[in-house]
PDB file of C-alpha atoms and ligand atoms in Angstrom:
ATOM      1  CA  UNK W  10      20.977  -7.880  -9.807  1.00 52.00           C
ATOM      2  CA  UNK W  11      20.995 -11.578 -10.738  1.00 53.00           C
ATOM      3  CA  UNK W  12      18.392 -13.805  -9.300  1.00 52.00           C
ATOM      4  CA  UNK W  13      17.837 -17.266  -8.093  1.00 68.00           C
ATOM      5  CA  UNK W  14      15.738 -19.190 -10.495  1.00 90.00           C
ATOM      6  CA  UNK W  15      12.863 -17.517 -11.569  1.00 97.00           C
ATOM      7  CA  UNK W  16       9.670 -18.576 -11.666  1.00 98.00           C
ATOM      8  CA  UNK W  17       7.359 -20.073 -14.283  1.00 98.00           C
ATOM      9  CA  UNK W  18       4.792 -17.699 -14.305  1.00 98.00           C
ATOM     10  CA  UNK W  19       7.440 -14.861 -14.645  1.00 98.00           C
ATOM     11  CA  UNK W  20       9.168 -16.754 -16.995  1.00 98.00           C
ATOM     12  CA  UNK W  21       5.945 -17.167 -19.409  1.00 98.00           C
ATOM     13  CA  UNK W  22       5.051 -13.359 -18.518  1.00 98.00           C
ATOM     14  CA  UNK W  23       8.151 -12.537 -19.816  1.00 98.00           C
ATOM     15  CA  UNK W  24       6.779 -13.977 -22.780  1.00 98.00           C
ATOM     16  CA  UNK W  25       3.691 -11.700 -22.984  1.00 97.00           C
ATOM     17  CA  UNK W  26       1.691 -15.237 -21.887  1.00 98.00           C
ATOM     18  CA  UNK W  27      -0.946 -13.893 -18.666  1.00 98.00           C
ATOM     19  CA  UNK W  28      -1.494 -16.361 -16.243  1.00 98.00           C
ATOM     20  CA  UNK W  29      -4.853 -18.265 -16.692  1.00 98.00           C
ATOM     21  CA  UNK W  30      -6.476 -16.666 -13.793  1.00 98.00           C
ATOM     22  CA  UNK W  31      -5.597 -13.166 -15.095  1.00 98.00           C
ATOM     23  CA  UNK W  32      -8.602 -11.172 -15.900  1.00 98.00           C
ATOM     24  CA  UNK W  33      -7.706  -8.348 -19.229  1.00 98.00           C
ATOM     25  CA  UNK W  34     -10.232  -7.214 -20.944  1.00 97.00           C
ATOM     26  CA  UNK W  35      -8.915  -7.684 -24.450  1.00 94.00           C
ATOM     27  CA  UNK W  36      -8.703  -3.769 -25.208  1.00 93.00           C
ATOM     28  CA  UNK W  37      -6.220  -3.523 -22.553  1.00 95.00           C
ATOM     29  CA  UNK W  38      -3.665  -5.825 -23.449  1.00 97.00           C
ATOM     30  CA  UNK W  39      -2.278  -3.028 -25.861  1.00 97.00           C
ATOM     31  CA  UNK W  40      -1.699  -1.504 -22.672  1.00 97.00           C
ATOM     32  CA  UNK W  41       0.150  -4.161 -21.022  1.00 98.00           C
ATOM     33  CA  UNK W  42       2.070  -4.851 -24.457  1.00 98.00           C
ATOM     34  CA  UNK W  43       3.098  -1.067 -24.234  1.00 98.00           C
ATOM     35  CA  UNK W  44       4.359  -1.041 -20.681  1.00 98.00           C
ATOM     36  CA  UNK W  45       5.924  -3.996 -21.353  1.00 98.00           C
ATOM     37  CA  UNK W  46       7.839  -2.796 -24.450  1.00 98.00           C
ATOM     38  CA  UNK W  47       8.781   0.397 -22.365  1.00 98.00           C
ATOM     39  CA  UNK W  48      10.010  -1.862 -19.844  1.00 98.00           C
ATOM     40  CA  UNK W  49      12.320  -3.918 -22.302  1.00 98.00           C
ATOM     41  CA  UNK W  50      14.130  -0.961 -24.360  1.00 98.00           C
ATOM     42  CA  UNK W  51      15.020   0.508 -20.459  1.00 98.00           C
ATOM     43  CA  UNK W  52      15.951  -2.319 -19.436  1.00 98.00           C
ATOM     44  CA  UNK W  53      18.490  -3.076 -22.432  1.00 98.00           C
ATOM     45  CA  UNK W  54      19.543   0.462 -22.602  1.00 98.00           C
ATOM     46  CA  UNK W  55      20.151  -0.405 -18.347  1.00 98.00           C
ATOM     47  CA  UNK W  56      22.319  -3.142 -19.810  1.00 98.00           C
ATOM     48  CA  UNK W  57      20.495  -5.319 -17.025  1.00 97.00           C
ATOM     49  CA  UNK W  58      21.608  -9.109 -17.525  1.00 97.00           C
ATOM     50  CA  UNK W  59      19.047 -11.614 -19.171  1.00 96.00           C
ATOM     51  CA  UNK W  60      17.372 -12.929 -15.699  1.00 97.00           C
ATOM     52  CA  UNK W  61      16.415  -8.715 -14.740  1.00 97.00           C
ATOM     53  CA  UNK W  62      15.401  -8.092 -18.173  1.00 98.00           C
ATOM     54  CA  UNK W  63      12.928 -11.139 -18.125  1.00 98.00           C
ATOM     55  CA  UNK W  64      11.264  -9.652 -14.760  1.00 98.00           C
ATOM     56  CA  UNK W  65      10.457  -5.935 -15.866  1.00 98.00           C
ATOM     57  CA  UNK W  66       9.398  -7.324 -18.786  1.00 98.00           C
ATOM     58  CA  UNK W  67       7.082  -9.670 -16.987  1.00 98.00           C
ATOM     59  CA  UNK W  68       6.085  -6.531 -14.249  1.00 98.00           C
ATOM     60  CA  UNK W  69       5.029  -5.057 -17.468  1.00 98.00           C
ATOM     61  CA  UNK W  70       2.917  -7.905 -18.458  1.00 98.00           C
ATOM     62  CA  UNK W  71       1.441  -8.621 -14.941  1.00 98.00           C
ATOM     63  CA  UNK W  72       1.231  -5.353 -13.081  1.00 98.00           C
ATOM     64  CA  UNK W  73      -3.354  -5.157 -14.335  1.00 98.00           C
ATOM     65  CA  UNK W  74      -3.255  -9.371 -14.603  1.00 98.00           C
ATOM     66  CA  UNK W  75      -6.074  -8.259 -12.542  1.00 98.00           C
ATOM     67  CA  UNK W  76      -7.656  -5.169 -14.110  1.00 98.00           C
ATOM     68  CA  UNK W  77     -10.770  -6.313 -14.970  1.00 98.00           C
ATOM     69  CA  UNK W  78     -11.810  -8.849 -11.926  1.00 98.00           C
ATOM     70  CA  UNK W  79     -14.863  -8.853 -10.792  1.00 97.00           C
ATOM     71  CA  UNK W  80     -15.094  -5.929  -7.768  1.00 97.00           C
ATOM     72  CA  UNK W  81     -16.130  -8.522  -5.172  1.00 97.00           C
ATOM     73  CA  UNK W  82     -12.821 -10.269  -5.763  1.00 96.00           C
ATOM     74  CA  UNK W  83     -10.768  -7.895  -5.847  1.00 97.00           C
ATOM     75  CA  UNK W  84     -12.693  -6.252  -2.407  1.00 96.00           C
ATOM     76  CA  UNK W  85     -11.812  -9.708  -0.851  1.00 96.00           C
ATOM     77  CA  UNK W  86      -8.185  -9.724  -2.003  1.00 95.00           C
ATOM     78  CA  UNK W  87      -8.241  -6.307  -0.840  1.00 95.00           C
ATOM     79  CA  UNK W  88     -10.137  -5.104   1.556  1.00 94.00           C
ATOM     80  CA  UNK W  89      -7.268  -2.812   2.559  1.00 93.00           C
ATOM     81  CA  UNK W  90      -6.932  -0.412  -0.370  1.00 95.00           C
ATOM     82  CA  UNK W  91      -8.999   1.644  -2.103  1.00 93.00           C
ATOM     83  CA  UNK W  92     -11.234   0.241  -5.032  1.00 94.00           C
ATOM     84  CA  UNK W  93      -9.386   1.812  -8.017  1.00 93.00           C
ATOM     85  CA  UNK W  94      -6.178   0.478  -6.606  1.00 96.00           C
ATOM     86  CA  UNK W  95      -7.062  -3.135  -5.805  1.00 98.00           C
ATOM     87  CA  UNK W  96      -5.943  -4.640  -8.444  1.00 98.00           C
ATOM     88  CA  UNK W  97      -2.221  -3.985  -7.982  1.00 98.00           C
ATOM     89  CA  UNK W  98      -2.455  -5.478  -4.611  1.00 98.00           C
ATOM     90  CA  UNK W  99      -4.296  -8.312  -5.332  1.00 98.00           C
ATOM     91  CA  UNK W 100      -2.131  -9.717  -8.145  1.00 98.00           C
ATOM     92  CA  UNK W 101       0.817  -9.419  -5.965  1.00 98.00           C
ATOM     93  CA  UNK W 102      -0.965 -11.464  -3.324  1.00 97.00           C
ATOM     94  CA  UNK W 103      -2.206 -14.191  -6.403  1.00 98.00           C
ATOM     95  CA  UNK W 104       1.373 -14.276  -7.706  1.00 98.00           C
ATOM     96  CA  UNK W 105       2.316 -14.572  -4.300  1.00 98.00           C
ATOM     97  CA  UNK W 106       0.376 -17.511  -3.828  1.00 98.00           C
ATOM     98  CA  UNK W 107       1.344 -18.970  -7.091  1.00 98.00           C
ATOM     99  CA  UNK W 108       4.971 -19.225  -5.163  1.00 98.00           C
ATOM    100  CA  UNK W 109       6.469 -16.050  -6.886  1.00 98.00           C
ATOM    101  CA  UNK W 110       8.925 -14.710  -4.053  1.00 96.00           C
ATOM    102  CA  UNK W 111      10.570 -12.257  -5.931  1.00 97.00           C
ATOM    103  CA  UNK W 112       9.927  -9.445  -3.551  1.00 97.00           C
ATOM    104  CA  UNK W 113      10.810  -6.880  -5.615  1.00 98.00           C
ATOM    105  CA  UNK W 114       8.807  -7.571  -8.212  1.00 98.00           C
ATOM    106  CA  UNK W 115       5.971  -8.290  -6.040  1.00 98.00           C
ATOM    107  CA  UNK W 116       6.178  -4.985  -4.378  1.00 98.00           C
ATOM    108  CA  UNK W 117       6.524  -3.185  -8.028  1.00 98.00           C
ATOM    109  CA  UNK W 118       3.125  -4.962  -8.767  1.00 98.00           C
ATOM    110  CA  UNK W 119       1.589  -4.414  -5.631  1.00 98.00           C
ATOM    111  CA  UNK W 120       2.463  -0.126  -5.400  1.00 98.00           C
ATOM    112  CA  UNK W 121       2.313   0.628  -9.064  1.00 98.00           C
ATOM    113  CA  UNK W 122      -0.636   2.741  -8.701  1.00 97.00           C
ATOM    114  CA  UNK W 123      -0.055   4.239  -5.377  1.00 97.00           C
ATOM    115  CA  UNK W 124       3.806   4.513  -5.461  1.00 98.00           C
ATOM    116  CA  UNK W 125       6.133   3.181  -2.491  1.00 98.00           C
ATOM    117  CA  UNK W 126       9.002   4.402  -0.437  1.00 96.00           C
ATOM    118  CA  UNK W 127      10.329   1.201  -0.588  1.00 92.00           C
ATOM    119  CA  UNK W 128      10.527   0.677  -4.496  1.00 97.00           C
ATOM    120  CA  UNK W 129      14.049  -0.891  -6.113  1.00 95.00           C
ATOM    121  CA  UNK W 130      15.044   0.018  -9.638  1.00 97.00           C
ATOM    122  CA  UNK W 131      11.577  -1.921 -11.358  1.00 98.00           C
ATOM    123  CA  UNK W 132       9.375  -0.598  -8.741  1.00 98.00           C
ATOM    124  CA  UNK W 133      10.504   3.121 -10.252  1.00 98.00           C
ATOM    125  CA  UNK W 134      10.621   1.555 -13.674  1.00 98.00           C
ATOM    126  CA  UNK W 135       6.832   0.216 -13.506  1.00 98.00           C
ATOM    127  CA  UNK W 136       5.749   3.124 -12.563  1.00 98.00           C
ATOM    128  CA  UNK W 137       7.218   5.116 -14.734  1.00 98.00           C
ATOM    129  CA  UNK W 138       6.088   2.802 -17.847  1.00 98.00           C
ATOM    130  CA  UNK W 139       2.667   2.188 -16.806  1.00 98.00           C
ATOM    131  CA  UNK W 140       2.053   6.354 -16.830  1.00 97.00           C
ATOM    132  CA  UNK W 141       4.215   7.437 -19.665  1.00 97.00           C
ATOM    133  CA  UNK W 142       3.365   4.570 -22.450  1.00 97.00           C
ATOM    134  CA  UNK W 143       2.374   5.988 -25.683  1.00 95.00           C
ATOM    135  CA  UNK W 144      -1.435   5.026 -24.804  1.00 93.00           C
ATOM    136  CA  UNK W 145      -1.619   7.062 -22.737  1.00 90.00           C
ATOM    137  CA  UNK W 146      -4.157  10.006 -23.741  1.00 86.00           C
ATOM    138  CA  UNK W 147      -3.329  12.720 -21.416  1.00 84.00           C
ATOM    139  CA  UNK W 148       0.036  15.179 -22.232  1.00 89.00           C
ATOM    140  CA  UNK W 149       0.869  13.352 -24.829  1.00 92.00           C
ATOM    141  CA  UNK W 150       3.592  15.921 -25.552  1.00 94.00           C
ATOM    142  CA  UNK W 151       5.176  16.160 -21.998  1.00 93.00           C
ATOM    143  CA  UNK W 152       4.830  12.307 -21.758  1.00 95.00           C
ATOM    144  CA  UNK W 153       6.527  11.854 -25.075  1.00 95.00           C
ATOM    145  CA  UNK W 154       9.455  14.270 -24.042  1.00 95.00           C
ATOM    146  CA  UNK W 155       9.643  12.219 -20.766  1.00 95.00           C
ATOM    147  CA  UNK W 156      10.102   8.642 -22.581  1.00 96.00           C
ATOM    148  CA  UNK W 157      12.438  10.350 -24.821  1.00 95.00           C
ATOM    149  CA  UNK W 158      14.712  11.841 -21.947  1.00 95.00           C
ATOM    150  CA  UNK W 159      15.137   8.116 -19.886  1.00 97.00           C
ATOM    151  CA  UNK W 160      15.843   5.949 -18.971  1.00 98.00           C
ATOM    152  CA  UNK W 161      18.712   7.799 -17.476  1.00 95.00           C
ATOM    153  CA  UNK W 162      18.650  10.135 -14.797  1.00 89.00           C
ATOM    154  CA  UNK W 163      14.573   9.005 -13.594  1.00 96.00           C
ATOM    155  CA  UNK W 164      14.466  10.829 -10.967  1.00 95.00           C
ATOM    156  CA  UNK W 165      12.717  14.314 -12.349  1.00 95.00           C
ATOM    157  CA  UNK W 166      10.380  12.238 -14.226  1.00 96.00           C
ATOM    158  CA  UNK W 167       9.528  10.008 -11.231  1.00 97.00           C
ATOM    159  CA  UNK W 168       8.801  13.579  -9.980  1.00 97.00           C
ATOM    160  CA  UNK W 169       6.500  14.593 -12.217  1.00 96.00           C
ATOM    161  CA  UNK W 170       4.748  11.557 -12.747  1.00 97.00           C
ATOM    162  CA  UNK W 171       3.543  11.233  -8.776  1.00 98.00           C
ATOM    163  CA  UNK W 172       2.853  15.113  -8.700  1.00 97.00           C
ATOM    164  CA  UNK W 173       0.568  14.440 -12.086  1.00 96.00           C
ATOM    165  CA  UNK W 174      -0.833  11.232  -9.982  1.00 96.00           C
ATOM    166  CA  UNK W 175      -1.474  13.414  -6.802  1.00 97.00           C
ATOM    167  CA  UNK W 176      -3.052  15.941  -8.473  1.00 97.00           C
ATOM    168  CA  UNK W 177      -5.164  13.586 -10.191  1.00 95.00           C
ATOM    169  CA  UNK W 178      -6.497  12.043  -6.540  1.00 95.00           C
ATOM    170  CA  UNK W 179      -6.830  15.788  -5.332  1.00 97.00           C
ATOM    171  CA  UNK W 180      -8.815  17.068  -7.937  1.00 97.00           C
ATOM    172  CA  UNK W 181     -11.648  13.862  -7.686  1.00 95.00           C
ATOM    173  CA  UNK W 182     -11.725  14.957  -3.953  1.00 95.00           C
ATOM    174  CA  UNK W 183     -10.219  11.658  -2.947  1.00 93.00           C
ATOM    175  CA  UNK W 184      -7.928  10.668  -0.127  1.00 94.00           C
ATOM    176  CA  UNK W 185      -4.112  10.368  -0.775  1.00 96.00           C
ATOM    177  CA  UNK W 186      -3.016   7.303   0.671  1.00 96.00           C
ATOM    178  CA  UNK W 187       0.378   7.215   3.382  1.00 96.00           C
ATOM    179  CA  UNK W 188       2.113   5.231   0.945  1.00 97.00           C
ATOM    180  CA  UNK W 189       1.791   7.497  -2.128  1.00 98.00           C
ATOM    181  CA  UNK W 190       2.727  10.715   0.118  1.00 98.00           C
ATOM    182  CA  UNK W 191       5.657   8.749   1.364  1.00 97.00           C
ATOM    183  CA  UNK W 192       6.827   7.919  -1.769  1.00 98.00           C
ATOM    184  CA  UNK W 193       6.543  11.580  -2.567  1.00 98.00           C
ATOM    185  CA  UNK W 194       8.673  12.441   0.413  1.00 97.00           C
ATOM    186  CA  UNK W 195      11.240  10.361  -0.475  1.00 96.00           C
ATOM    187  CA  UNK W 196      11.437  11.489  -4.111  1.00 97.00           C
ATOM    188  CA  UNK W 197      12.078  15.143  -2.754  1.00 94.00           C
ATOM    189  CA  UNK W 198      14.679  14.106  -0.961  1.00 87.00           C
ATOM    190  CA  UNK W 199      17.140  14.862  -4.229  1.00 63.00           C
ATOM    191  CA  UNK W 200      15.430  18.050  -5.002  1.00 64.00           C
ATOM    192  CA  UNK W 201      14.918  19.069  -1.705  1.00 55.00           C
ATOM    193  CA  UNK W 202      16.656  22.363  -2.465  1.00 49.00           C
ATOM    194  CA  UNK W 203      14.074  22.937  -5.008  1.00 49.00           C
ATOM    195  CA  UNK W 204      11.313  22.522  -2.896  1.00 42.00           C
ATOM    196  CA  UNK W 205      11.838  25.621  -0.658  1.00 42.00           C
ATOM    197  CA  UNK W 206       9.061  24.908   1.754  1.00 41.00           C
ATOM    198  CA  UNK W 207       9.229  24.509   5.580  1.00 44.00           C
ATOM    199  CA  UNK W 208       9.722  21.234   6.610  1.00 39.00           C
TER     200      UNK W 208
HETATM  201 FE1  FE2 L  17      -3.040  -0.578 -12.858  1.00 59.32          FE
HETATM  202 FE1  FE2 L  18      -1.354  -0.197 -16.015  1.00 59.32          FE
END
């Protein structure tokens, strides 16, 4: 899809520049680099025009802007969402303020730890990137099979990925929250045949 102007900050994201109130500990910017670099060869394989490529690129870059705030920021940006997820929400709401409208991307930001029924193409895409990147320490096998098989056809891999991420919350004895089961809902919907359970 081709946008309306885009803004500055997404424009120097796009660059790999982090806005000056982002807050990455230097250690994880190979991290953002890497989801970033995901994010470009889809994108290009996508054939998405220049303006798209620029904003998954700079989803890449911004999605942990705020990684490593201070808690009681991020708490205050917030207060709705658990602590290990705040900082998706919270840089949506600071790039939000910033004037970024893009809703889209804001949303892709916002979700791309808890996953969200309402996610477009770079929603998916994020999420995708920021769990299978080659930094990644965990199933390094499976994940490398799963780069190497999209960015076509993302649905079984956006599959796996949120069962991996559910069973992650399960097993610390946390609390899955609405949006991440909806999300899972709606990503049976294809497979529902699979699934073979009552509904
Ligand atoms: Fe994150
Ligand atoms: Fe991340």
């Amino acid at each position: 899809m081709t946008r309306r102007k885009l803004h500055p900050l997404i424009v120097a994201a796009a660059r790999g520049e982090l806005p000056v109130w982002a807050r990455v500990r230097t250690g994880r910017l190979t991290h953002l680099a890497s989801v970033a670099e995901l994010l470009t060869s889809w994108a290009a394989e996508l054939g998405l025009d220049d303006s798209d490529r620029m904003r998954w690129v700079a989803a890449g870059w911004l999605h942990d802007s705020l990684r490593d705030e201070d808690p009681e920021s991020l708490a205050a940006a917030a207060a709705h969402y658990p602590a290990q997820v705040q900082h998706g929400p919270a840089a949506a709401e600071r790039l939000s303020a910033e004037g970024v409208d893009d809703r889209e991307l804001l949303d892709a930001i916002r979700y791309h730890s808890l996953g969200h029924r309402g996610f477009g193409a770079l929603g998916r895409y994020l999420y995708l990137a920021d769990y299978l990147e080659p930094g990644r320490p965990y199933a390094p096998v499976e994940n490398a099979a799963m780069r190497a098989a999209l960015p076509h056809e993302p649905d079984a891999a956006l599959r796996r990925v949120c069962a991996r991420r559910i069973r992650e919350v399960l097993n610390r004895g946390r609390p899955l929250r609405r949006e991440t089961v909806a999300f899972w809902n709606e990503l049976q919907r294809d497979g529902a045949a699979d699934c073979g359970g009552e509904t």
